């Protein structure tokens, strides 16, 4: 829980004192998980880098407008998501926020399954990629990023009950596939 | 139980991930008793444990390059270097600072008051939770309740807990001098190895004792009472003494077995309890219904079953409309 305290402390130092060291702390702490999310949403590392630069630049520039009463992690994931959407829109003005994550896909190599052969991993990845984009994004945020369902609701801006319903349906769909005894 | 309730319960997550053996065994036992929920439990478990991914860390060097780029973009280069070189200060300032640090370290090591780190355990509506306290005693929290207690405890110390809501305590046998005190809405219950229930909602705590002995103290007036097994007590703010009732303690603590036991209990009390523990306020068709009395045992595991039982016991009709219970006489 020490981490949680440090995060809150640095969030406050950023808001109230404009302390660059606080920005550095949040940057170091969240860069990797946020980058992984941006890569998943955008499919391109160069673009994902830009999304993170923009996110942290905004965080600094608008620090006085930040709210004290947020779950910092959820706030940052949400901010990255918004910036990813903005970047996609620059390339194609018709991108809707709903289209974000359409491309989100899983690779067999990403999966960490006990005693599983590559073939099994391929089957699991294929099953995951057959889920709806929403479900895939929730699966990613839950199992890769370890966010709580409450945080996921904040990040993708739908209500908690819908997140649970999406996740439940996804799990049922994966379980239908009897050949996937990977749990 | 609904899927969301499983997901929201930290002890359930402990079962799913097997991260706490006591919770694991408790849920395994619950599962054996409630086989109808086995499938839903498995699904909820998958929703919590799911699939393991291989995580990718951005290499430190790349991260620092990105940080430099960000600083450049914001025009902040060099400003984040917060460590000032020491040689600008006079040498004695450094020495004085060093001595201050040593003094502070000495104070920290030997003289600082021991500030306990507090833990909070809480339950939502319709949820029970049993936890082990640092001294080995057990506390079962009723729905919509919160218990604060220090994370650590040393043999010989007093263990002080703060309660809002309702909880049942099974206190490990104490050596003399090891007090166990539950503080709730201005009433302190001090015990020696014992089993007792503290109800502390709406500022009128009721303490019921099942085994052993407890001493109650009202902190404002200093009034005290000694309870015997089976008795329950409530502080009377007008007379400034404790009112003691015999034979109510078992009834009062029945919630922890997912049951409510009623003995000539007025409907008004039952409805208050439903609001406290399930978060559903109620409205009655006729005021006089509130005086109807109910005796018997009802299961509280499912709200619908509880309401059905009450309909039969009280001969009323209960309907939920927009989060409010409407009660009509038949």
GROMACS .gro file of C-alpha atoms in nm:
model
  513
    1UNK     CA    1   0.000   0.000   0.000
    2UNK     CA    2   0.306   0.221   0.023
    3UNK     CA    3   0.276   0.277  -0.351
    4UNK     CA    4  -0.080   0.402  -0.322
    5UNK     CA    5   0.027   0.659  -0.063
    6UNK     CA    6   0.321   0.777  -0.272
    7UNK     CA    7   0.098   0.815  -0.574
    8UNK     CA    8  -0.150   1.029  -0.382
    9UNK     CA    9   0.130   1.233  -0.229
   10UNK     CA   10   0.288   1.305  -0.566
   11UNK     CA   11  -0.050   1.381  -0.721
   12UNK     CA   12  -0.102   1.645  -0.454
   13UNK     CA   13   0.251   1.784  -0.498
   14UNK     CA   14   0.186   1.814  -0.872
   15UNK     CA   15  -0.149   1.991  -0.831
   16UNK     CA   16  -0.063   2.222  -0.546
   17UNK     CA   17   0.307   2.294  -0.581
   18UNK     CA   18   0.375   2.228  -0.948
   19UNK     CA   19   0.663   2.007  -0.843
   20UNK     CA   20   0.845   1.860  -1.147
   21UNK     CA   21   0.975   1.578  -0.927
   22UNK     CA   22   0.612   1.472  -0.870
   23UNK     CA   23   0.555   1.459  -1.244
   24UNK     CA   24   0.871   1.250  -1.273
   25UNK     CA   25   0.745   1.007  -1.011
   26UNK     CA   26   0.414   0.954  -1.192
   27UNK     CA   27   0.596   0.926  -1.525
   28UNK     CA   28   0.834   0.658  -1.396
   29UNK     CA   29   0.563   0.472  -1.216
   30UNK     CA   30   0.302   0.459  -1.492
   31UNK     CA   31   0.497   0.484  -1.817
   32UNK     CA   32   0.522   0.111  -1.892
   33UNK     CA   33   0.160   0.010  -1.823
   34UNK     CA   34   0.024   0.318  -2.001
   35UNK     CA   35   0.251   0.259  -2.299
   36UNK     CA   36   0.131  -0.101  -2.326
   37UNK     CA   37  -0.229   0.024  -2.332
   38UNK     CA   38  -0.156   0.289  -2.596
   39UNK     CA   39   0.022   0.035  -2.817
   40UNK     CA   40  -0.279  -0.195  -2.791
   41UNK     CA   41  -0.518   0.084  -2.889
   42UNK     CA   42  -0.308   0.233  -3.167
   43UNK     CA   43  -0.111  -0.069  -3.294
   44UNK     CA   44   0.194   0.148  -3.354
   45UNK     CA   45   0.470   0.225  -3.108
   46UNK     CA   46   0.560   0.564  -3.257
   47UNK     CA   47   0.203   0.681  -3.225
   48UNK     CA   48   0.177   0.538  -2.874
   49UNK     CA   49   0.485   0.739  -2.771
   50UNK     CA   50   0.315   1.056  -2.895
   51UNK     CA   51   0.002   0.971  -2.700
   52UNK     CA   52   0.203   0.940  -2.379
   53UNK     CA   53   0.398   1.259  -2.444
   54UNK     CA   54   0.071   1.445  -2.493
   55UNK     CA   55  -0.082   1.290  -2.183
   56UNK     CA   56   0.204   1.391  -1.954
   57UNK     CA   57   0.241   1.734  -2.119
   58UNK     CA   58  -0.127   1.803  -2.047
   59UNK     CA   59  -0.087   1.674  -1.697
   60UNK     CA   60   0.179   1.938  -1.638
   61UNK     CA   61   0.014   2.222  -1.825
   62UNK     CA   62  -0.329   2.177  -1.671
   63UNK     CA   63  -0.207   2.062  -1.330
   64UNK     CA   64  -0.396   2.335  -1.146
   65UNK     CA   65  -0.723   2.206  -1.288
   66UNK     CA   66  -0.668   1.849  -1.172
   67UNK     CA   67  -0.910   1.720  -0.916
   68UNK     CA   68  -0.785   1.602  -0.580
   69UNK     CA   69  -1.055   1.341  -0.563
   70UNK     CA   70  -0.960   1.088  -0.832
   71UNK     CA   71  -0.820   0.741  -0.858
   72UNK     CA   72  -0.494   0.850  -1.018
   73UNK     CA   73  -0.439   0.526  -1.208
   74UNK     CA   74  -0.787   0.529  -1.364
   75UNK     CA   75  -0.751   0.899  -1.445
   76UNK     CA   76  -0.423   0.840  -1.632
   77UNK     CA   77  -0.554   0.543  -1.830
   78UNK     CA   78  -0.857   0.749  -1.926
   79UNK     CA   79  -0.635   1.040  -2.032
   80UNK     CA   80  -0.419   0.811  -2.247
   81UNK     CA   81  -0.732   0.669  -2.407
   82UNK     CA   82  -0.857   1.018  -2.495
   83UNK     CA   83  -0.521   1.114  -2.643
   84UNK     CA   84  -0.511   0.796  -2.850
   85UNK     CA   85  -0.849   0.885  -2.990
   86UNK     CA   86  -0.736   1.238  -3.072
   87UNK     CA   87  -0.429   1.106  -3.256
   88UNK     CA   88  -0.638   0.866  -3.460
   89UNK     CA   89  -0.875   1.145  -3.551
   90UNK     CA   90  -0.587   1.354  -3.683
   91UNK     CA   91  -0.514   1.079  -3.932
   92UNK     CA   92  -0.871   1.013  -4.023
   93UNK     CA   93  -1.126   1.272  -3.928
   94UNK     CA   94  -1.404   1.017  -3.925
   95UNK     CA   95  -1.275   0.814  -3.632
   96UNK     CA   96  -1.537   0.789  -3.365
   97UNK     CA   97  -1.442   0.725  -3.006
   98UNK     CA   98  -1.627   0.395  -3.037
   99UNK     CA   99  -1.391   0.280  -3.307
  100UNK     CA  100  -1.101   0.307  -3.071
  101UNK     CA  101  -0.993  -0.042  -2.975
  102UNK     CA  102  -1.142  -0.205  -3.285
  103UNK     CA  103  -0.793  -0.316  -3.374
  104UNK     CA  104  -0.705  -0.435  -3.026
  105UNK     CA  105  -0.574  -0.789  -3.068
  106UNK     CA  106  -0.381  -1.044  -2.869
  107UNK     CA  107  -0.071  -1.233  -2.979
  108UNK     CA  108  -0.008  -1.593  -2.870
  109UNK     CA  109   0.336  -1.491  -2.740
  110UNK     CA  110   0.179  -1.250  -2.492
  111UNK     CA  111  -0.002  -1.524  -2.306
  112UNK     CA  112   0.145  -1.684  -2.002
  113UNK     CA  113  -0.022  -2.022  -1.970
  114UNK     CA  114   0.103  -2.296  -1.748
  115UNK     CA  115   0.245  -2.591  -1.943
  116UNK     CA  116   0.086  -2.470  -2.264
  117UNK     CA  117   0.224  -2.535  -2.610
  118UNK     CA  118   0.237  -2.263  -2.865
  119UNK     CA  119  -0.056  -2.429  -3.041
  120UNK     CA  120  -0.271  -2.391  -2.733
  121UNK     CA  121  -0.165  -2.030  -2.696
  122UNK     CA  122  -0.260  -1.970  -3.055
  123UNK     CA  123  -0.606  -2.112  -2.992
  124UNK     CA  124  -0.653  -1.897  -2.683
  125UNK     CA  125  -0.537  -1.586  -2.865
  126UNK     CA  126  -0.776  -1.663  -3.149
  127UNK     CA  127  -1.063  -1.711  -2.906
  128UNK     CA  128  -0.982  -1.381  -2.737
  129UNK     CA  129  -0.965  -1.203  -3.071
  130UNK     CA  130  -1.311  -1.333  -3.155
  131UNK     CA  131  -1.459  -1.135  -2.867
  132UNK     CA  132  -1.615  -0.796  -2.929
  133UNK     CA  133  -1.378  -0.496  -2.919
  134UNK     CA  134  -1.531  -0.381  -2.590
  135UNK     CA  135  -1.481  -0.722  -2.437
  136UNK     CA  136  -1.122  -0.738  -2.559
  137UNK     CA  137  -1.044  -0.399  -2.414
  138UNK     CA  138  -1.196  -0.496  -2.079
  139UNK     CA  139  -1.004  -0.824  -2.081
  140UNK     CA  140  -0.684  -0.634  -2.149
  141UNK     CA  141  -0.742  -0.376  -1.875
  142UNK     CA  142  -0.846  -0.641  -1.625
  143UNK     CA  143  -0.585  -0.913  -1.681
  144UNK     CA  144  -0.290  -0.733  -1.835
  145UNK     CA  145  -0.318  -0.407  -1.641
  146UNK     CA  146  -0.482  -0.552  -1.329
  147UNK     CA  147  -0.732  -0.270  -1.302
  148UNK     CA  148  -1.041  -0.326  -1.090
  149UNK     CA  149  -1.379  -0.341  -1.265
  150UNK     CA  150  -1.461  -0.009  -1.098
  151UNK     CA  151  -1.151   0.153  -1.249
  152UNK     CA  152  -1.226   0.003  -1.591
  153UNK     CA  153  -1.570   0.162  -1.580
  154UNK     CA  154  -1.404   0.501  -1.530
  155UNK     CA  155  -1.143   0.446  -1.801
  156UNK     CA  156  -1.377   0.348  -2.082
  157UNK     CA  157  -1.661   0.564  -1.947
  158UNK     CA  158  -1.943   0.314  -1.921
  159UNK     CA  159  -2.118   0.220  -1.600
  160UNK     CA  160  -1.991  -0.044  -1.363
  161UNK     CA  161  -2.280  -0.282  -1.430
  162UNK     CA  162  -2.210  -0.279  -1.804
  163UNK     CA  163  -1.844  -0.358  -1.745
  164UNK     CA  164  -1.942  -0.656  -1.532
  165UNK     CA  165  -2.190  -0.772  -1.796
  166UNK     CA  166  -1.936  -0.745  -2.078
  167UNK     CA  167  -1.674  -0.932  -1.875
  168UNK     CA  168  -1.920  -1.201  -1.770
  169UNK     CA  169  -2.031  -1.259  -2.130
  170UNK     CA  170  -1.670  -1.274  -2.242
  171UNK     CA  171  -1.587  -1.538  -1.982
  172UNK     CA  172  -1.896  -1.744  -2.075
  173UNK     CA  173  -1.802  -1.725  -2.441
  174UNK     CA  174  -1.448  -1.841  -2.369
  175UNK     CA  175  -1.581  -2.125  -2.157
  176UNK     CA  176  -1.805  -2.250  -2.433
  177UNK     CA  177  -1.489  -2.354  -2.611
  178UNK     CA  178  -1.425  -2.683  -2.438
  179UNK     CA  179  -1.092  -2.723  -2.609
  180UNK     CA  180  -0.966  -2.423  -2.417
  181UNK     CA  181  -0.902  -2.571  -2.076
  182UNK     CA  182  -0.655  -2.299  -1.998
  183UNK     CA  183  -0.804  -2.173  -1.676
  184UNK     CA  184  -2.607  -1.387  -0.399
  185UNK     CA  185  -2.551  -1.215  -0.728
  186UNK     CA  186  -2.242  -1.208  -0.946
  187UNK     CA  187  -2.167  -0.848  -0.847
  188UNK     CA  188  -2.178  -0.935  -0.480
  189UNK     CA  189  -1.919  -1.208  -0.526
  190UNK     CA  190  -1.697  -0.970  -0.721
  191UNK     CA  191  -1.727  -0.692  -0.465
  192UNK     CA  192  -1.631  -0.912  -0.169
  193UNK     CA  193  -1.257  -0.902  -0.093
  194UNK     CA  194  -1.280  -1.237   0.089
  195UNK     CA  195  -1.424  -1.391  -0.228
  196UNK     CA  196  -1.125  -1.266  -0.423
  197UNK     CA  197  -0.907  -1.431  -0.160
  198UNK     CA  198  -1.088  -1.756  -0.233
  199UNK     CA  199  -1.054  -1.717  -0.609
  200UNK     CA  200  -0.682  -1.642  -0.592
  201UNK     CA  201  -0.631  -1.855  -0.283
  202UNK     CA  202  -0.447  -1.565  -0.126
  203UNK     CA  203  -0.590  -1.616   0.222
  204UNK     CA  204  -0.634  -1.967   0.355
  205UNK     CA  205  -0.907  -1.884   0.608
  206UNK     CA  206  -1.118  -1.711   0.342
  207UNK     CA  207  -1.048  -1.997   0.104
  208UNK     CA  208  -1.175  -2.257   0.349
  209UNK     CA  209  -1.477  -2.047   0.443
  210UNK     CA  210  -1.586  -2.009   0.079
  211UNK     CA  211  -1.519  -2.378   0.008
  212UNK     CA  212  -1.752  -2.463   0.297
  213UNK     CA  213  -2.010  -2.213   0.173
  214UNK     CA  214  -1.990  -2.368  -0.171
  215UNK     CA  215  -2.058  -2.716  -0.033
  216UNK     CA  216  -2.363  -2.583   0.149
  217UNK     CA  217  -2.486  -2.392  -0.157
  218UNK     CA  218  -2.421  -2.617  -0.456
  219UNK     CA  219  -2.663  -2.414  -0.667
  220UNK     CA  220  -2.409  -2.132  -0.671
  221UNK     CA  221  -2.110  -2.342  -0.779
  222UNK     CA  222  -2.128  -2.240  -1.146
  223UNK     CA  223  -2.171  -1.871  -1.071
  224UNK     CA  224  -1.882  -1.890  -0.827
  225UNK     CA  225  -1.661  -2.043  -1.095
  226UNK     CA  226  -1.756  -1.774  -1.342
  227UNK     CA  227  -1.689  -1.499  -1.089
  228UNK     CA  228  -1.356  -1.665  -1.013
  229UNK     CA  229  -1.254  -1.658  -1.378
  230UNK     CA  230  -1.355  -1.295  -1.396
  231UNK     CA  231  -1.106  -1.223  -1.118
  232UNK     CA  232  -0.819  -1.457  -1.204
  233UNK     CA  233  -0.867  -1.504  -1.576
  234UNK     CA  234  -0.571  -1.508  -1.806
  235UNK     CA  235  -0.210  -1.432  -1.728
  236UNK     CA  236  -0.022  -1.207  -1.968
  237UNK     CA  237   0.347  -1.160  -2.012
  238UNK     CA  238   0.414  -0.798  -1.925
  239UNK     CA  239   0.644  -0.575  -2.117
  240UNK     CA  240   0.849  -0.316  -1.933
  241UNK     CA  241   0.974  -0.022  -2.134
  242UNK     CA  242   1.355  -0.031  -2.095
  243UNK     CA  243   1.480   0.228  -1.847
  244UNK     CA  244   1.697   0.402  -2.105
  245UNK     CA  245   1.409   0.451  -2.347
  246UNK     CA  246   1.193   0.578  -2.066
  247UNK     CA  247   1.453   0.838  -1.970
  248UNK     CA  248   1.485   0.948  -2.334
  249UNK     CA  249   1.112   1.002  -2.341
  250UNK     CA  250   1.133   1.198  -2.016
  251UNK     CA  251   1.404   1.424  -2.158
  252UNK     CA  252   1.192   1.484  -2.466
  253UNK     CA  253   0.897   1.576  -2.245
  254UNK     CA  254   1.107   1.819  -2.041
  255UNK     CA  255   1.226   1.982  -2.360
  256UNK     CA  256   0.873   2.016  -2.489
  257UNK     CA  257   0.764   2.178  -2.164
  258UNK     CA  258   1.071   2.403  -2.143
  259UNK     CA  259   1.167   2.252  -1.809
  260UNK     CA  260   1.514   2.117  -1.889
  261UNK     CA  261   1.739   2.108  -1.588
  262UNK     CA  262   1.468   2.221  -1.348
  263UNK     CA  263   1.391   1.875  -1.228
  264UNK     CA  264   1.744   1.846  -1.089
  265UNK     CA  265   1.646   1.909  -0.729
  266UNK     CA  266   1.966   1.804  -0.549
  267UNK     CA  267   2.163   2.120  -0.480
  268UNK     CA  268   2.543   2.093  -0.458
  269UNK     CA  269   2.659   2.097  -0.099
  270UNK     CA  270   2.971   2.310  -0.137
  271UNK     CA  271   2.774   2.631  -0.157
  272UNK     CA  272   2.677   2.599   0.208
  273UNK     CA  273   2.921   2.669   0.488
  274UNK     CA  274   3.081   2.361   0.639
  275UNK     CA  275   2.928   2.422   0.984
  276UNK     CA  276   2.584   2.438   0.839
  277UNK     CA  277   2.642   2.089   0.709
  278UNK     CA  278   2.774   1.970   1.044
  279UNK     CA  279   2.480   2.123   1.229
  280UNK     CA  280   2.242   1.956   0.987
  281UNK     CA  281   2.419   1.624   1.042
  282UNK     CA  282   2.383   1.656   1.419
  283UNK     CA  283   2.015   1.742   1.379
  284UNK     CA  284   1.971   1.432   1.166
  285UNK     CA  285   2.141   1.219   1.431
  286UNK     CA  286   1.923   1.366   1.704
  287UNK     CA  287   1.613   1.311   1.499
  288UNK     CA  288   1.718   0.953   1.426
  289UNK     CA  289   1.773   0.892   1.798
  290UNK     CA  290   1.433   1.033   1.879
  291UNK     CA  291   1.279   0.827   1.604
  292UNK     CA  292   1.443   0.508   1.727
  293UNK     CA  293   1.398   0.540   2.101
  294UNK     CA  294   1.149   0.808   2.200
  295UNK     CA  295   0.883   0.839   1.934
  296UNK     CA  296   0.532   0.755   2.045
  297UNK     CA  297   0.421   0.431   1.885
  298UNK     CA  298   0.156   0.528   1.633
  299UNK     CA  299  -0.033   0.223   1.521
  300UNK     CA  300  -0.110   0.175   1.153
  301UNK     CA  301  -0.486   0.141   1.124
  302UNK     CA  302  -0.668  -0.102   0.901
  303UNK     CA  303  -1.028  -0.063   0.796
  304UNK     CA  304  -1.255  -0.353   0.708
  305UNK     CA  305  -1.599  -0.276   0.568
  306UNK     CA  306  -1.900  -0.459   0.427
  307UNK     CA  307  -2.158  -0.349   0.172
  308UNK     CA  308  -2.532  -0.403   0.186
  309UNK     CA  309  -2.634  -0.768   0.216
  310UNK     CA  310  -2.277  -0.881   0.286
  311UNK     CA  311  -2.115  -1.050   0.587
  312UNK     CA  312  -1.744  -1.081   0.646
  313UNK     CA  313  -1.532  -1.257   0.907
  314UNK     CA  314  -1.183  -1.138   0.978
  315UNK     CA  315  -0.899  -1.230   1.205
  316UNK     CA  316  -0.779  -0.953   1.433
  317UNK     CA  317  -0.408  -0.903   1.508
  318UNK     CA  318  -0.442  -1.070   1.851
  319UNK     CA  319  -0.597  -1.385   1.701
  320UNK     CA  320  -0.956  -1.296   1.794
  321UNK     CA  321  -1.226  -1.312   1.528
  322UNK     CA  322  -1.476  -1.047   1.429
  323UNK     CA  323  -1.775  -1.102   1.201
  324UNK     CA  324  -1.898  -0.783   1.040
  325UNK     CA  325  -2.266  -0.753   0.961
  326UNK     CA  326  -2.381  -0.584   0.639
  327UNK     CA  327  -2.316  -0.211   0.593
  328UNK     CA  328  -2.062  -0.193   0.875
  329UNK     CA  329  -1.708  -0.074   0.926
  330UNK     CA  330  -1.439  -0.181   1.173
  331UNK     CA  331  -1.109   0.000   1.227
  332UNK     CA  332  -0.825  -0.169   1.411
  333UNK     CA  333  -0.446  -0.145   1.439
  334UNK     CA  334  -0.253  -0.366   1.198
  335UNK     CA  335  -0.020  -0.501   1.463
  336UNK     CA  336  -0.052  -0.600   1.825
  337UNK     CA  337   0.203  -0.713   2.081
  338UNK     CA  338   0.131  -0.952   2.363
  339UNK     CA  339   0.050  -0.753   2.678
  340UNK     CA  340  -0.097  -0.456   2.491
  341UNK     CA  341  -0.450  -0.321   2.486
  342UNK     CA  342  -0.625  -0.378   2.153
  343UNK     CA  343  -0.869  -0.098   2.077
  344UNK     CA  344  -1.117  -0.120   1.788
  345UNK     CA  345  -1.366   0.130   1.648
  346UNK     CA  346  -1.695   0.009   1.510
  347UNK     CA  347  -1.972   0.160   1.302
  348UNK     CA  348  -2.262  -0.069   1.226
  349UNK     CA  349  -2.275  -0.412   1.384
  350UNK     CA  350  -2.025  -0.687   1.457
  351UNK     CA  351  -1.988  -1.007   1.653
  352UNK     CA  352  -1.664  -1.072   1.839
  353UNK     CA  353  -1.510  -1.399   1.943
  354UNK     CA  354  -1.222  -1.292   2.164
  355UNK     CA  355  -0.925  -1.515   2.221
  356UNK     CA  356  -0.857  -1.577   2.587
  357UNK     CA  357  -0.671  -1.284   2.737
  358UNK     CA  358  -0.387  -1.272   2.985
  359UNK     CA  359  -0.439  -1.020   3.263
  360UNK     CA  360  -0.352  -0.671   3.147
  361UNK     CA  361  -0.440  -0.744   2.785
  362UNK     CA  362  -0.755  -0.543   2.739
  363UNK     CA  363  -0.971  -0.578   2.428
  364UNK     CA  364  -1.187  -0.270   2.384
  365UNK     CA  365  -1.452  -0.203   2.123
  366UNK     CA  366  -1.540   0.161   2.097
  367UNK     CA  367  -1.874   0.234   1.928
  368UNK     CA  368  -2.077   0.555   1.930
  369UNK     CA  369  -1.955   0.664   2.272
  370UNK     CA  370  -1.980   0.328   2.446
  371UNK     CA  371  -1.669   0.125   2.519
  372UNK     CA  372  -1.696  -0.248   2.571
  373UNK     CA  373  -1.401  -0.400   2.751
  374UNK     CA  374  -1.362  -0.774   2.764
  375UNK     CA  375  -1.180  -1.079   2.882
  376UNK     CA  376  -1.197  -1.385   2.651
  377UNK     CA  377  -1.557  -1.389   2.541
  378UNK     CA  378  -1.820  -1.386   2.265
  379UNK     CA  379  -2.031  -1.076   2.224
  380UNK     CA  380  -2.220  -0.861   1.975
  381UNK     CA  381  -2.200  -0.484   1.936
  382UNK     CA  382  -2.475  -0.301   1.747
  383UNK     CA  383  -2.384   0.061   1.680
  384UNK     CA  384  -2.619   0.221   1.431
  385UNK     CA  385  -2.799   0.553   1.480
  386UNK     CA  386  -2.596   0.638   1.791
  387UNK     CA  387  -2.766   0.393   2.026
  388UNK     CA  388  -2.526   0.105   2.061
  389UNK     CA  389  -2.661  -0.224   2.196
  390UNK     CA  390  -2.414  -0.477   2.333
  391UNK     CA  391  -2.517  -0.842   2.377
  392UNK     CA  392  -2.304  -1.101   2.553
  393UNK     CA  393  -2.304  -1.473   2.474
  394UNK     CA  394  -2.013  -1.604   2.681
  395UNK     CA  395  -1.763  -1.468   2.932
  396UNK     CA  396  -1.795  -1.122   3.078
  397UNK     CA  397  -1.770  -0.763   2.958
  398UNK     CA  398  -1.766  -0.423   3.120
  399UNK     CA  399  -1.935  -0.132   2.942
  400UNK     CA  400  -1.840   0.232   2.987
  401UNK     CA  401  -2.023   0.531   2.843
  402UNK     CA  402  -1.737   0.768   2.771
  403UNK     CA  403  -1.919   1.100   2.833
  404UNK     CA  404  -2.075   1.021   3.171
  405UNK     CA  405  -1.844   0.744   3.288
  406UNK     CA  406  -2.145   0.523   3.364
  407UNK     CA  407  -2.055   0.153   3.368
  408UNK     CA  408  -2.233  -0.182   3.362
  409UNK     CA  409  -2.116  -0.541   3.394
  410UNK     CA  410  -2.291  -0.790   3.168
  411UNK     CA  411  -2.364  -1.156   3.226
  412UNK     CA  412  -2.404  -1.412   2.946
  413UNK     CA  413  -2.739  -1.381   2.770
  414UNK     CA  414  -2.784  -1.019   2.866
  415UNK     CA  415  -2.781  -0.721   2.636
  416UNK     CA  416  -2.750  -0.357   2.732
  417UNK     CA  417  -2.823  -0.017   2.583
  418UNK     CA  418  -2.730   0.322   2.725
  419UNK     CA  419  -3.025   0.537   2.831
  420UNK     CA  420  -2.927   0.897   2.761
  421UNK     CA  421  -3.204   1.040   2.984
  422UNK     CA  422  -3.132   0.842   3.297
  423UNK     CA  423  -2.758   0.824   3.227
  424UNK     CA  424  -2.748   0.453   3.306
  425UNK     CA  425  -2.743   0.130   3.107
  426UNK     CA  426  -3.073  -0.052   3.054
  427UNK     CA  427  -3.015  -0.425   3.075
  428UNK     CA  428  -3.239  -0.683   2.908
  429UNK     CA  429  -3.202  -1.054   2.968
  430UNK     CA  430  -3.239  -1.325   2.702
  431UNK     CA  431  -3.203  -1.095   2.402
  432UNK     CA  432  -2.837  -1.159   2.322
  433UNK     CA  433  -2.883  -1.474   2.111
  434UNK     CA  434  -3.162  -1.317   1.911
  435UNK     CA  435  -2.954  -1.010   1.854
  436UNK     CA  436  -2.650  -1.202   1.727
  437UNK     CA  437  -2.845  -1.441   1.501
  438UNK     CA  438  -2.752  -1.239   1.190
  439UNK     CA  439  -2.408  -1.392   1.179
  440UNK     CA  440  -2.552  -1.729   1.079
  441UNK     CA  441  -2.741  -1.558   0.797
  442UNK     CA  442  -3.058  -1.570   1.004
  443UNK     CA  443  -3.271  -1.325   1.190
  444UNK     CA  444  -3.441  -1.449   1.501
  445UNK     CA  445  -3.748  -1.257   1.608
  446UNK     CA  446  -3.926  -1.278   1.938
  447UNK     CA  447  -4.233  -1.057   1.944
  448UNK     CA  448  -4.035  -0.797   1.746
  449UNK     CA  449  -4.233  -0.503   1.603
  450UNK     CA  450  -4.235  -0.459   1.224
  451UNK     CA  451  -4.084  -0.112   1.269
  452UNK     CA  452  -3.766  -0.274   1.404
  453UNK     CA  453  -3.760  -0.532   1.124
  454UNK     CA  454  -3.792  -0.262   0.857
  455UNK     CA  455  -3.518  -0.054   1.016
  456UNK     CA  456  -3.296  -0.359   1.003
  457UNK     CA  457  -3.368  -0.419   0.635
  458UNK     CA  458  -3.279  -0.058   0.563
  459UNK     CA  459  -2.956  -0.089   0.765
  460UNK     CA  460  -2.839  -0.412   0.610
  461UNK     CA  461  -2.985  -0.414   0.258
  462UNK     CA  462  -3.006  -0.040   0.196
  463UNK     CA  463  -3.378  -0.047   0.118
  464UNK     CA  464  -3.598   0.208   0.293
  465UNK     CA  465  -3.968   0.127   0.326
  466UNK     CA  466  -4.308   0.288   0.334
  467UNK     CA  467  -4.613   0.139   0.507
  468UNK     CA  468  -4.972   0.179   0.389
  469UNK     CA  469  -5.105   0.226   0.739
  470UNK     CA  470  -4.905   0.347   1.037
  471UNK     CA  471  -5.065   0.082   1.259
  472UNK     CA  472  -4.890  -0.192   1.061
  473UNK     CA  473  -4.564  -0.087   1.223
  474UNK     CA  474  -4.684  -0.227   1.555
  475UNK     CA  475  -4.750  -0.574   1.418
  476UNK     CA  476  -4.525  -0.822   1.594
  477UNK     CA  477  -4.329  -1.105   1.447
  478UNK     CA  478  -4.176  -1.415   1.608
  479UNK     CA  479  -3.968  -1.683   1.445
  480UNK     CA  480  -3.663  -1.737   1.232
  481UNK     CA  481  -3.597  -1.614   0.878
  482UNK     CA  482  -3.306  -1.665   0.644
  483UNK     CA  483  -3.133  -1.344   0.532
  484UNK     CA  484  -2.921  -1.490   0.256
  485UNK     CA  485  -3.158  -1.378  -0.014
  486UNK     CA  486  -3.362  -1.064   0.025
  487UNK     CA  487  -3.650  -1.209  -0.181
  488UNK     CA  488  -3.675  -1.511   0.050
  489UNK     CA  489  -3.661  -1.289   0.358
  490UNK     CA  490  -3.940  -1.068   0.226
  491UNK     CA  491  -4.154  -1.369   0.140
  492UNK     CA  492  -4.112  -1.507   0.491
  493UNK     CA  493  -4.210  -1.172   0.640
  494UNK     CA  494  -4.519  -1.156   0.419
  495UNK     CA  495  -4.633  -1.486   0.564
  496UNK     CA  496  -4.533  -1.418   0.926
  497UNK     CA  497  -4.696  -1.075   0.931
  498UNK     CA  498  -4.978  -1.134   0.687
  499UNK     CA  499  -4.883  -0.835   0.472
  500UNK     CA  500  -4.795  -0.772   0.110
  501UNK     CA  501  -4.445  -0.642   0.037
  502UNK     CA  502  -4.343  -0.499  -0.298
  503UNK     CA  503  -4.025  -0.331  -0.411
  504UNK     CA  504  -4.075  -0.020  -0.622
  505UNK     CA  505  -3.780   0.191  -0.729
  506UNK     CA  506  -3.561   0.096  -0.435
  507UNK     CA  507  -3.835   0.142  -0.175
  508UNK     CA  508  -4.031  -0.136  -0.006
  509UNK     CA  509  -4.408  -0.081   0.004
  510UNK     CA  510  -4.592  -0.268   0.277
  511UNK     CA  511  -4.970  -0.309   0.266
  512UNK     CA  512  -5.200  -0.498   0.501
  513UNK     CA  513  -5.398  -0.780   0.346
   0.00000   0.00000   0.00000
